[in-house]
PDB file of C-alpha atoms in Angstrom:
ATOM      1  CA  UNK A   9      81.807  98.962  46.516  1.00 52.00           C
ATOM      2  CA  UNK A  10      79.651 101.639  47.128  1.00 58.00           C
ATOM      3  CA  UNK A  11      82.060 103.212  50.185  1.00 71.00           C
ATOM      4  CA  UNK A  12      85.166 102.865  47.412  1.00 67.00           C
ATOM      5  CA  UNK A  13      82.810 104.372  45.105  1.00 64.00           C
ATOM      6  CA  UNK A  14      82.771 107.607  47.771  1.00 68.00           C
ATOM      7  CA  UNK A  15      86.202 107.909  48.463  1.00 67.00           C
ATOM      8  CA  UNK A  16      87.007 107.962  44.568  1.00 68.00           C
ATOM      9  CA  UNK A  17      84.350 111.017  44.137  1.00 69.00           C
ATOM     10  CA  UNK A  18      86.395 112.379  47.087  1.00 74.00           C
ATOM     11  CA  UNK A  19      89.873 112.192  45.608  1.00 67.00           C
ATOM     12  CA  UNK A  20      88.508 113.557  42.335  1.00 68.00           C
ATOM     13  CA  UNK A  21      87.147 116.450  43.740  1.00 70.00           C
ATOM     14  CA  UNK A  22      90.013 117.477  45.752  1.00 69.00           C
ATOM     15  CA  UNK A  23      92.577 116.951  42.828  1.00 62.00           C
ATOM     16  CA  UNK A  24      89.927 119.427  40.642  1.00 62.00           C
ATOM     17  CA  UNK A  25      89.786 121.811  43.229  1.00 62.00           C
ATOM     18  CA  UNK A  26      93.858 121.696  42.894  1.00 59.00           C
ATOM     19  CA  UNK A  27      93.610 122.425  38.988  1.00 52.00           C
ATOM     20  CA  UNK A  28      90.987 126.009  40.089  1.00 52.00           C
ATOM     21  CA  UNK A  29      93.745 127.188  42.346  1.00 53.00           C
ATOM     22  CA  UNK A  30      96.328 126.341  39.894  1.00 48.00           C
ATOM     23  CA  UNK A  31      94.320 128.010  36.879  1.00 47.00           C
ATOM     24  CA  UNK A  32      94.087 131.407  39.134  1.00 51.00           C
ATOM     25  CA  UNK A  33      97.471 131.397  39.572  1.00 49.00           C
ATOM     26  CA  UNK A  34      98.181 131.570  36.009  1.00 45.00           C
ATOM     27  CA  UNK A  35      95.978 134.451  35.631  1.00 47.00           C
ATOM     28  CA  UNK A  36      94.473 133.516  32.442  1.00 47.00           C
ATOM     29  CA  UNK A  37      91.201 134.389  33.010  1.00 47.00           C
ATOM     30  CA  UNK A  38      89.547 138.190  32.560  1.00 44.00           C
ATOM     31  CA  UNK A  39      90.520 140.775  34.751  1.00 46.00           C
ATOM     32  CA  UNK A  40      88.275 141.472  37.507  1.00 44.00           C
ATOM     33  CA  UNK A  41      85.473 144.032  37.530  1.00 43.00           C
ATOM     34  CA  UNK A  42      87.476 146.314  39.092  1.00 40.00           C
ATOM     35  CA  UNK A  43      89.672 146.599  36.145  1.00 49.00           C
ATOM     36  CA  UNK A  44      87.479 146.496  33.791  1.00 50.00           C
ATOM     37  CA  UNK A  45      84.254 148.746  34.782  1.00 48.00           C
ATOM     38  CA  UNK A  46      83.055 149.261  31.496  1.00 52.00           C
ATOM     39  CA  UNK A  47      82.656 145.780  30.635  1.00 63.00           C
ATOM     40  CA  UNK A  48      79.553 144.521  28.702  1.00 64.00           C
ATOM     41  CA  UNK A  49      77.400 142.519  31.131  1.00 66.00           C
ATOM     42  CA  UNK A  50      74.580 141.444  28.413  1.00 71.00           C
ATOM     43  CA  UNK A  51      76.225 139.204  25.853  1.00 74.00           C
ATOM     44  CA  UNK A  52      74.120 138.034  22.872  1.00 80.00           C
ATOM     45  CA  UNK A  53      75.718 136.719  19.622  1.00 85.00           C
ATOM     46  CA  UNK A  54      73.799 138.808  17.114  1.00 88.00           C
ATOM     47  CA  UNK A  55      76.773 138.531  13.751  1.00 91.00           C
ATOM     48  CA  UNK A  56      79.950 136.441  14.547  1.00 92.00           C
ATOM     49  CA  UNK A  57      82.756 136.066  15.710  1.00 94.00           C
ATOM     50  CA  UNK A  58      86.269 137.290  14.190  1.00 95.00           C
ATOM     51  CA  UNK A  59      89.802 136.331  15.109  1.00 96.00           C
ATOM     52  CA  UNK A  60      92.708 138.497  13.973  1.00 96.00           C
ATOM     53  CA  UNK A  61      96.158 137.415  13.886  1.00 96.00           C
ATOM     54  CA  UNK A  62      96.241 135.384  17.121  1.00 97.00           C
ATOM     55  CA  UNK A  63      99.082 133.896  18.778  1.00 96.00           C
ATOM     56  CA  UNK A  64      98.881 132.843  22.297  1.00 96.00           C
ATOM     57  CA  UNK A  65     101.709 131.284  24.483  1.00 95.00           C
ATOM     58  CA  UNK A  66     101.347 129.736  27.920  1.00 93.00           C
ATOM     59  CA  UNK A  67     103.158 131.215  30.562  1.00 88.00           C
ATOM     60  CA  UNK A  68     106.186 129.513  31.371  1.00 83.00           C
ATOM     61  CA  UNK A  69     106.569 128.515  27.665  1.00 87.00           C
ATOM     62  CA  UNK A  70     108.504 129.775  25.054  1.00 89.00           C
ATOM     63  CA  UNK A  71     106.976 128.178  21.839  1.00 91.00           C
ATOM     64  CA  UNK A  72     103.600 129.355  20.808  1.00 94.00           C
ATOM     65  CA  UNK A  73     100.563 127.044  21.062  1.00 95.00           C
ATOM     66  CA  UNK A  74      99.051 129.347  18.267  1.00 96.00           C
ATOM     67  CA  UNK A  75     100.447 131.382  15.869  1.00 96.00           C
ATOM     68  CA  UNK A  76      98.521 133.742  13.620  1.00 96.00           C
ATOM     69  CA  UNK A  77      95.412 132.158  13.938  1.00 96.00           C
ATOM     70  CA  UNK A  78      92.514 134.037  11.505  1.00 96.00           C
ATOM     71  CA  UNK A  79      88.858 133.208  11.837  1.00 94.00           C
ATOM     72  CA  UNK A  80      85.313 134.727  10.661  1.00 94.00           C
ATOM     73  CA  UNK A  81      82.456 132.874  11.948  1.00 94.00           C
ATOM     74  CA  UNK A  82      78.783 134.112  10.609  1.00 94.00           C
ATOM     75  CA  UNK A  83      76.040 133.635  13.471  1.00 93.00           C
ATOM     76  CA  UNK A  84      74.756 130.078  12.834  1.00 93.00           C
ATOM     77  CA  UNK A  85      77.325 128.756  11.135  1.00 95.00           C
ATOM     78  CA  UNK A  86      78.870 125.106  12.127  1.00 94.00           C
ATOM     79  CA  UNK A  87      82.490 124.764  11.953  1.00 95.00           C
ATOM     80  CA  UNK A  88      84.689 121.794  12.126  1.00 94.00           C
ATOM     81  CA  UNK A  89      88.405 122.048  13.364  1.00 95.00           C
ATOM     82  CA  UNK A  90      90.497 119.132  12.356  1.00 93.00           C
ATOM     83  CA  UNK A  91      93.982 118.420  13.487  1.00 90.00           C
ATOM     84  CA  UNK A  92      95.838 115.721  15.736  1.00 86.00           C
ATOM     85  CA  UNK A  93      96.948 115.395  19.084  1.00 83.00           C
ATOM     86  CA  UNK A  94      98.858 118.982  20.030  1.00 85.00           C
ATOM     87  CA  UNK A  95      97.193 120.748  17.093  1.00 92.00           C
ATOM     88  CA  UNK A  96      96.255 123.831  19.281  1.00 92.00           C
ATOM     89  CA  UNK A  97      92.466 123.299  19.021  1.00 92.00           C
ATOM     90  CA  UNK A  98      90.917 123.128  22.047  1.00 90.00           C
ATOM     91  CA  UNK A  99      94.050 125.607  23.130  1.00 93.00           C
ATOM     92  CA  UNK A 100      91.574 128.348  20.059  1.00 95.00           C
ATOM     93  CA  UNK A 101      88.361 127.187  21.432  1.00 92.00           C
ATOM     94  CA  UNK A 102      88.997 128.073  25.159  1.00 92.00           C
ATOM     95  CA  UNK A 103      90.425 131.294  23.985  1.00 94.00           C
ATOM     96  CA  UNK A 104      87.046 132.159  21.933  1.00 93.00           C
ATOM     97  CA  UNK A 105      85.336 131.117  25.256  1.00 91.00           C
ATOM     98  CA  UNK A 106      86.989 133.648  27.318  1.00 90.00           C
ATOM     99  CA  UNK A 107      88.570 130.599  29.527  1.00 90.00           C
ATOM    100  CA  UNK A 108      92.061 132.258  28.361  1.00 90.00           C
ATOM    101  CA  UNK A 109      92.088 135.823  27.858  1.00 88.00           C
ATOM    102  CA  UNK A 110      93.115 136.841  24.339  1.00 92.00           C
ATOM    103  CA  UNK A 111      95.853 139.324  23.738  1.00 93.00           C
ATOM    104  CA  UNK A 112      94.705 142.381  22.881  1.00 94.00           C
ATOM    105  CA  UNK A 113      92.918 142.952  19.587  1.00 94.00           C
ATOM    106  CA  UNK A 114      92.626 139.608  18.441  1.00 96.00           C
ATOM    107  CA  UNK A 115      89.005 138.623  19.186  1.00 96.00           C
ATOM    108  CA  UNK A 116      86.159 140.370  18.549  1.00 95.00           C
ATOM    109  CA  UNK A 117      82.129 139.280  19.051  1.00 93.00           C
ATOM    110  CA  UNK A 118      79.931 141.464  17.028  1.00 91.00           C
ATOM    111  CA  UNK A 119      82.694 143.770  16.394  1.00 92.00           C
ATOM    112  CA  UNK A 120      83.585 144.166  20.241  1.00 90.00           C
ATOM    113  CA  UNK A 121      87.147 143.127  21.437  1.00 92.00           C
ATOM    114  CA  UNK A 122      86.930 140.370  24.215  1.00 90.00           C
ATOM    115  CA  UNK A 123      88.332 142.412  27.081  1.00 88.00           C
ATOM    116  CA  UNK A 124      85.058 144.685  26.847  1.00 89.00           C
ATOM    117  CA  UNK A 125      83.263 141.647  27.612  1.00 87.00           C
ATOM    118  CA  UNK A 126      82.226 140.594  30.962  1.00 84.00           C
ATOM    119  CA  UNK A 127      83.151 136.670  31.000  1.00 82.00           C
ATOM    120  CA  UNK A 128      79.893 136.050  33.032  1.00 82.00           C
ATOM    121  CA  UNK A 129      77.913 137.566  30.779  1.00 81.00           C
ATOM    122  CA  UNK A 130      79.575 135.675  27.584  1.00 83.00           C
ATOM    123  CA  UNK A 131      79.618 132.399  29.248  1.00 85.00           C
ATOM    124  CA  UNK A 132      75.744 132.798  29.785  1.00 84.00           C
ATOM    125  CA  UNK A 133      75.003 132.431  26.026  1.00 85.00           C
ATOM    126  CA  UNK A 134      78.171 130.049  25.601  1.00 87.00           C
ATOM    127  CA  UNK A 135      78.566 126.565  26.559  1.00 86.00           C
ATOM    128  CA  UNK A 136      81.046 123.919  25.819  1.00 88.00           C
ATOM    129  CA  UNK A 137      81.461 120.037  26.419  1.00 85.00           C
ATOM    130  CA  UNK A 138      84.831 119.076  26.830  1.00 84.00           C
ATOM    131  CA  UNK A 139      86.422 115.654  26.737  1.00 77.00           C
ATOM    132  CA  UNK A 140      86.586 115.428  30.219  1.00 76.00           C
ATOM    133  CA  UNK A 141      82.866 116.471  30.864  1.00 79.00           C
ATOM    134  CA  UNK A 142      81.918 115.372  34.530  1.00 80.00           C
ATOM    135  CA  UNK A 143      79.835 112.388  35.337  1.00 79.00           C
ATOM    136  CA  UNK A 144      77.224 113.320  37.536  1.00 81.00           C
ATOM    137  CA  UNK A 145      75.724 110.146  39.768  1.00 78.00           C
ATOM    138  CA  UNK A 146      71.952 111.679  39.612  1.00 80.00           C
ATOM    139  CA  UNK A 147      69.438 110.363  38.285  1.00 80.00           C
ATOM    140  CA  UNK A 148      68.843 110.936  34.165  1.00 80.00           C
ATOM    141  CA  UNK A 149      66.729 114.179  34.247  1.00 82.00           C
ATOM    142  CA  UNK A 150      69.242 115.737  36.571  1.00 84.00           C
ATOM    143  CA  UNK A 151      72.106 115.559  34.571  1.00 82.00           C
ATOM    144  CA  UNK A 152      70.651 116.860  31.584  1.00 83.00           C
ATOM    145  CA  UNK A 153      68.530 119.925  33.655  1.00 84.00           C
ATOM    146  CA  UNK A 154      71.585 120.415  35.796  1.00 77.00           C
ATOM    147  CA  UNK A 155      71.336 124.140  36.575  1.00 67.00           C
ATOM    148  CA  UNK A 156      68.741 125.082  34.066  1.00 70.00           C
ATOM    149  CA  UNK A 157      64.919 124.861  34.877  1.00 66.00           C
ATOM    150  CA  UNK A 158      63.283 121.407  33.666  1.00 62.00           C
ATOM    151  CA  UNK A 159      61.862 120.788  30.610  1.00 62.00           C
ATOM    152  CA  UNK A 160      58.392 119.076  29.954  1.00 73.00           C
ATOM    153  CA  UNK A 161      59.272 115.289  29.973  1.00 77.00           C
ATOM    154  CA  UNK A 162      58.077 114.646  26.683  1.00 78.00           C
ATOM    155  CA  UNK A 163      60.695 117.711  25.219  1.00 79.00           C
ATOM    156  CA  UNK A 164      63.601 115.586  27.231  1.00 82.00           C
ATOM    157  CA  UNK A 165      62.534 112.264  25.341  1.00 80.00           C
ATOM    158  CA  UNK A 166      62.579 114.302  22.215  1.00 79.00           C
ATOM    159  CA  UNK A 167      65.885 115.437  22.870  1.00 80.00           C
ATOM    160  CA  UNK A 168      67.429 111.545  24.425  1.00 80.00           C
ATOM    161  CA  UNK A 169      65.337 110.051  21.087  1.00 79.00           C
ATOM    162  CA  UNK A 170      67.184 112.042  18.953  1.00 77.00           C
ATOM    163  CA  UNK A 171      70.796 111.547  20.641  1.00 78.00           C
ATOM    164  CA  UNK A 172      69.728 107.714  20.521  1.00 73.00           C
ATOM    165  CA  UNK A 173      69.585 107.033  24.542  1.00 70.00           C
ATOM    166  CA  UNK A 174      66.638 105.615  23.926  1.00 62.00           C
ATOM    167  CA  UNK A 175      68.073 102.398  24.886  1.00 63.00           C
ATOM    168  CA  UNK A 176      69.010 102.860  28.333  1.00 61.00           C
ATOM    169  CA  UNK A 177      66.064 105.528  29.745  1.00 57.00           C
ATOM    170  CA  UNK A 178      62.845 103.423  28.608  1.00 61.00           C
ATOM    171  CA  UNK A 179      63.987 102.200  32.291  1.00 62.00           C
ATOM    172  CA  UNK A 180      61.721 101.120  35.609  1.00 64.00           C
ATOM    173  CA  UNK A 181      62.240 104.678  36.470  1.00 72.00           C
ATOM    174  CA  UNK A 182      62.263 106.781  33.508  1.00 72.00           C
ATOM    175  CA  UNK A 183      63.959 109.909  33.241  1.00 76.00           C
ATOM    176  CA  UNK A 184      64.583 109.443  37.667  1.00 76.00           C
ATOM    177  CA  UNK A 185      66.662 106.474  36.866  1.00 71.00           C
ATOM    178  CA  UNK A 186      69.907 107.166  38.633  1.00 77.00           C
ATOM    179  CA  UNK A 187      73.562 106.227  36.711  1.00 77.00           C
ATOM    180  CA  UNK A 188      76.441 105.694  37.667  1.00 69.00           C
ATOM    181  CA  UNK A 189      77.430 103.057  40.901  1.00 60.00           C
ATOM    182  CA  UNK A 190      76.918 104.797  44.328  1.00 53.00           C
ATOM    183  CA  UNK A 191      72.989 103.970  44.622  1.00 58.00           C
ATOM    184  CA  UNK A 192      71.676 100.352  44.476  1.00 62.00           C
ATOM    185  CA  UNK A 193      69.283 101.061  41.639  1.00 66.00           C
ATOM    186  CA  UNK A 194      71.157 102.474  39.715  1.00 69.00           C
ATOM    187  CA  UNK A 195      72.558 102.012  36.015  1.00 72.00           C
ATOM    188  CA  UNK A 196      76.228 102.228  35.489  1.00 71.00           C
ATOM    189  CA  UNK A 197      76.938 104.101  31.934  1.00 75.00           C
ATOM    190  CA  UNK A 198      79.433 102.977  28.816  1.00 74.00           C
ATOM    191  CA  UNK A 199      81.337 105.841  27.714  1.00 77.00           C
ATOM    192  CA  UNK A 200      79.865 106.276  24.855  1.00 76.00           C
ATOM    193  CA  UNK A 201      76.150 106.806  26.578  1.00 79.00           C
ATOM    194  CA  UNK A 202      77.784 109.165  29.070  1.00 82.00           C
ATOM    195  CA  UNK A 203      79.060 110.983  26.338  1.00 80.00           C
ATOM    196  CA  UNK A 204      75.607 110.822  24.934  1.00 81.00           C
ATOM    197  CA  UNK A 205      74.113 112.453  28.794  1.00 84.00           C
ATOM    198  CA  UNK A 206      76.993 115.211  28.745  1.00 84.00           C
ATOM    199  CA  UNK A 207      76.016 116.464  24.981  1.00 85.00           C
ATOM    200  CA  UNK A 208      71.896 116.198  25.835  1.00 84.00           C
ATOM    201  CA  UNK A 209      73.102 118.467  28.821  1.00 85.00           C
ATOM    202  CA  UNK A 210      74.768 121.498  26.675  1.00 85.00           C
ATOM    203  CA  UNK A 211      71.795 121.076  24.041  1.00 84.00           C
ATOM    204  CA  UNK A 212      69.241 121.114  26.500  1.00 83.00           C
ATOM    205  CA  UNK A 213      70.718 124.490  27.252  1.00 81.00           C
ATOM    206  CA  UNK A 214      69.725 126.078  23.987  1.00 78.00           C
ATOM    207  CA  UNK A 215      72.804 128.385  23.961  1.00 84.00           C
ATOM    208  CA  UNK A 216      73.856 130.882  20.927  1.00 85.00           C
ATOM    209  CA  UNK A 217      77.363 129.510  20.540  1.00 91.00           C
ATOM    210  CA  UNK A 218      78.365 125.992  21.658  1.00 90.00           C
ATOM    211  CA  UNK A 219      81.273 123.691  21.384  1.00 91.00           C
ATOM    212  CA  UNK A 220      81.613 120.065  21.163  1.00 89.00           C
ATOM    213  CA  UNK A 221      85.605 118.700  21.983  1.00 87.00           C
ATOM    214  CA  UNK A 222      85.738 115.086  20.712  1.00 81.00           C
ATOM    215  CA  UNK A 223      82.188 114.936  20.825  1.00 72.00           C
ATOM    216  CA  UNK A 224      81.926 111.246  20.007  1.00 71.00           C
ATOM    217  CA  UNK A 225      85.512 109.725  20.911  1.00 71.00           C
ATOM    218  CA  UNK A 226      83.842 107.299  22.818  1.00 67.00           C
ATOM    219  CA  UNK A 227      81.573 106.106  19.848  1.00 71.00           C
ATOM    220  CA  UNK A 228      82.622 103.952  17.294  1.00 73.00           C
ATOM    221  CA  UNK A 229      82.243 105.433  13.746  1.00 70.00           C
ATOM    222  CA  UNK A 230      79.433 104.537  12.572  1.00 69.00           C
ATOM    223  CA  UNK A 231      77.555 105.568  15.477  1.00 73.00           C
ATOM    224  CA  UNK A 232      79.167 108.888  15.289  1.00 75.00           C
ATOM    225  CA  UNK A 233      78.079 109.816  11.987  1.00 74.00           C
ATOM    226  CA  UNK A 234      74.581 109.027  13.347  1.00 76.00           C
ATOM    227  CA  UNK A 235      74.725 111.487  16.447  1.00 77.00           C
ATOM    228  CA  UNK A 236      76.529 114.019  14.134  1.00 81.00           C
ATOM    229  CA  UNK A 237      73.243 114.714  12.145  1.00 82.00           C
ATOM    230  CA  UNK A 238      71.201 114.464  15.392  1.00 81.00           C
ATOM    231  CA  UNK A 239      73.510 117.100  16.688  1.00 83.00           C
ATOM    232  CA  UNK A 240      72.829 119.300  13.718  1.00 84.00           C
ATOM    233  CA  UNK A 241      69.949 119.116  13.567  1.00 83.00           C
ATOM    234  CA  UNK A 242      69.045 119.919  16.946  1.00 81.00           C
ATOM    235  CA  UNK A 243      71.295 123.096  16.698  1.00 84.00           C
ATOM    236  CA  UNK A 244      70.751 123.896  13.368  1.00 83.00           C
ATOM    237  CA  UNK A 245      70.053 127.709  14.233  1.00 85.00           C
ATOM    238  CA  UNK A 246      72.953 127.809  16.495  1.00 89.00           C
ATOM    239  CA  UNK A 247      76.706 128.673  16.071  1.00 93.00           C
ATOM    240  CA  UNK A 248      78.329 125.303  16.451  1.00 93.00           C
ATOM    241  CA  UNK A 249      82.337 124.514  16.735  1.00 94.00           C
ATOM    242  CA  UNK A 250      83.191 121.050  16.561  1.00 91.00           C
ATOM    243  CA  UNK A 251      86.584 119.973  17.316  1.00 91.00           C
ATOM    244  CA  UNK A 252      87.673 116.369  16.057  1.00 86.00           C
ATOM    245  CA  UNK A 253      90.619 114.344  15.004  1.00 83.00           C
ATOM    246  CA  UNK A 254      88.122 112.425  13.033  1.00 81.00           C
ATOM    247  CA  UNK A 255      86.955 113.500   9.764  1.00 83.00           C
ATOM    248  CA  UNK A 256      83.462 112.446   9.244  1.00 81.00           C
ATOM    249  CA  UNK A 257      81.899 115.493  10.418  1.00 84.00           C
ATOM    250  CA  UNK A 258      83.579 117.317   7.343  1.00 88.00           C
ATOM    251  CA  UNK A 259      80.871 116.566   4.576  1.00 86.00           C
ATOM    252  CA  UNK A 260      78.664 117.884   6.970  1.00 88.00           C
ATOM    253  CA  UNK A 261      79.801 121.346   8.275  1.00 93.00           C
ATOM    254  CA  UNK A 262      79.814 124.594   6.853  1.00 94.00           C
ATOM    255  CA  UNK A 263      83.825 125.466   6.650  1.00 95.00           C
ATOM    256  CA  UNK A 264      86.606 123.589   7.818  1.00 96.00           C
ATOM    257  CA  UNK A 265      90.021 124.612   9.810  1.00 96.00           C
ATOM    258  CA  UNK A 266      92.480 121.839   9.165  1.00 96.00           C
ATOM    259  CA  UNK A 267      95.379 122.688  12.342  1.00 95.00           C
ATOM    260  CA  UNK A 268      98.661 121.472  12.596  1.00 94.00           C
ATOM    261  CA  UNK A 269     101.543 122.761  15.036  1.00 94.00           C
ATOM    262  CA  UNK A 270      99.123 125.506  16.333  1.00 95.00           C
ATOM    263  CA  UNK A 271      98.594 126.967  12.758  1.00 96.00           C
ATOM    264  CA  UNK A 272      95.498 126.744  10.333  1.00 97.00           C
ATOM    265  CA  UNK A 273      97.092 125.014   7.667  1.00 96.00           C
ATOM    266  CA  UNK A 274      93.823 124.764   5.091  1.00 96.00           C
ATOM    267  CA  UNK A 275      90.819 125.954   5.287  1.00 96.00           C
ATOM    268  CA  UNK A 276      87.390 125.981   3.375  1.00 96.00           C
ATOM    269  CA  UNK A 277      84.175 123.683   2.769  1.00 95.00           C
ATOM    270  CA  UNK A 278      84.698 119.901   2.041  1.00 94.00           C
ATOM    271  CA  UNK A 279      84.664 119.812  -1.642  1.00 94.00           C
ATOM    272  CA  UNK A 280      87.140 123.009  -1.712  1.00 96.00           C
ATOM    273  CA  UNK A 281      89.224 120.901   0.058  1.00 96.00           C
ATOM    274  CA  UNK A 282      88.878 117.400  -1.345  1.00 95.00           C
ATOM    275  CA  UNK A 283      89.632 119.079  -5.150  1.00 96.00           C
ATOM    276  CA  UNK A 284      92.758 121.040  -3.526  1.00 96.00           C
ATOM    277  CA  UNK A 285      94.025 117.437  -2.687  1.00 95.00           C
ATOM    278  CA  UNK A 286      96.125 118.864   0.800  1.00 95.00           C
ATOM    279  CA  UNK A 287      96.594 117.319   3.844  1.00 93.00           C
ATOM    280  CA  UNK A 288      92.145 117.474   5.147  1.00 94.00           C
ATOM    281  CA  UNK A 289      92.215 115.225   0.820  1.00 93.00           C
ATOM    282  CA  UNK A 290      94.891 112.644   2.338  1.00 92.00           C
ATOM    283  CA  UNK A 291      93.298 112.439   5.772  1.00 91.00           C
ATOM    284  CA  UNK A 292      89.996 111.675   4.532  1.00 90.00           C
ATOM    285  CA  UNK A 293      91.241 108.714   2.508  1.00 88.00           C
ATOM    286  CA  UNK A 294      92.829 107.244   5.342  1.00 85.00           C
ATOM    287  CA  UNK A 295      90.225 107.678   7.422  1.00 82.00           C
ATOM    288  CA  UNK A 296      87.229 107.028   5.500  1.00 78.00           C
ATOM    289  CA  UNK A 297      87.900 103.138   5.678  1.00 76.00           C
ATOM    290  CA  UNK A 298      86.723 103.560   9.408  1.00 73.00           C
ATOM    291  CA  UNK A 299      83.031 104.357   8.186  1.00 64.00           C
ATOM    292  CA  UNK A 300      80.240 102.363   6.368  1.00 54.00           C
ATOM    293  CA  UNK A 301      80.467 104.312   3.116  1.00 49.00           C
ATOM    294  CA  UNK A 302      76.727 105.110   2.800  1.00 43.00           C
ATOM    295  CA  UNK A 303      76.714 106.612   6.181  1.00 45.00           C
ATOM    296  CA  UNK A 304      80.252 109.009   5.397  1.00 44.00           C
ATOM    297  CA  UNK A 305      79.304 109.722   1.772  1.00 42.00           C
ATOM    298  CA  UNK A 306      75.443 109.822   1.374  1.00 46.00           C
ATOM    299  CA  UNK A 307      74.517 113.868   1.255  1.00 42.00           C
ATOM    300  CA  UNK A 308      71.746 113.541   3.848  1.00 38.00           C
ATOM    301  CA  UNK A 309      69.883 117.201   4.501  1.00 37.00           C
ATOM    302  CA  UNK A 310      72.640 118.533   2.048  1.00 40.00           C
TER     303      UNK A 310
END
């Protein structure tokens, strides 16, 4: 098991190092120093972020996957973008991250256009978890440190308490336990704790701006609701984006940007929504069926 294990890691690391070669093909990300000398190296997210009539196509595309998106995004704030499948969501957020380079004089941190921007530089004080966030086979303190300097156990408990991973790292080995199936003490993962490990990980990093893609597409409802006001909380002076096709986050963000088709079709907080009775009103109906209605509808912290 453990030598199938292996050769799986293998094949998935070769196929992502096809998808990097790919990607620099396309030439999406920021030009290189030497064509941009000027660019700012120390990135710190001091007002917000603004997006000006942005439409972005892929290369080899003819239809837009957005089209005249506008955004203004105070430092702090936590935003929630709601749409289906092919919505152009994460196609926005990887944009704002400088994973896509803008067209020209459509995004703007602190009043400076992206291209002025070294990428290094913004992705320092950015961080993102996507929904296919990598599944490390260390042990539990290692995934969540991974790359930073380690935090006092005791502030890593805080943090796995308060994502509710209790249940799985009160272990024989603590926060050393190892997960996933290569070692023979180790503890294999559901998706929904390894989706638990991956968003401890970006938190621990205590970013300016972070972004959560599906964040909880792995829990069911109920939990989600739960490890929506952990998340909050635990970034609550941070700018957040949250990107879901579930709307139970929506009664607990600041704004809302309901996509469809790559275009913002409605925007505002929950209520402005609910009482313009649009497409977020009729969504919410359906959906809310999925939750325990004193988890969706009590006003906890609000």
């Amino acid at each position: 098991r453990n030598i199938l294990s292996l050769f799986l890691q293998c094949k998935n690391l070769v196929e992502n190092l096809r998808y990097v070669d790919e990607y620099q093909k396309l030439d999406l990300i920021t030009p290189s120093k030497g064509e941009n000398q000027a660019a700012i190296t120390d990135f710190q997210l001091k007002q917000g972020i603004e997006v000006i009539d942005l439409t972005f196509t892929y290369p080899n595309r003819e239809e837009p996957a957005l089209h005249k998106i506008n955004l203004s995004i105070k430092k702090g704030e936590k935003i929630a973008i709601i749409g289906d499948n092919a919505a152009g969501k994460s196609t926005l957020i990887k944009l704002l991250l400088g994973l896509y380079q803008a067209p020209d004089n459509t995004i703007f941190y602190d009043g400076v256009e992206q291209k002025q921007l070294d990428v290094a530089g913004l992705w320092k004080s950015c961080g993102a978890i996507f929904q296919d966030f990598m599944k490390y086979k260390v042990s539990i303190q290692d995934n969540i440190c991974l790359g930073n300097e380690r935090k006092d156990d005791q502030e890593l408990y805080h943090l796995l308490e308060h994502l509710n991973i209790q249940d799985f790292y009160r272990l024989k080995n603590g926060l050393s336990t190892k997960l996933g199936d290569i070692h023979e003490d180790s503890v294999d993962l559901s998706g929904g704790q390894w989706q638990r490990i991956a968003l401890a990980r970006l938190l621990h990093r205590n970013l300016d701006l972070m972004v959560l893609d599906e964040p909880t597409s792995a829990l069911d409802p109920n939990s989600e609701v739960k490890v929506f006001d952990d998340i909050l909380e635990l970034a609550k002076d941070k700018t957040l984006f949250i990107i879901s096709h579930r709307i139970g986050i929506g009664k607990k963000v600041d704004r809302i940007y309901y996509m469809r088709q790559g275009s913002i079709i409605e925007q505002g907080t929950h209520q402005q929504l609910m009482d313009a009775k649009g497409e977020y009103y009729r969504t919410w109906e359906r959906q809310s069926e999925w939750y325990n209605s004193e988890l969706v509808y009590e006003n906890r912290g609000s």
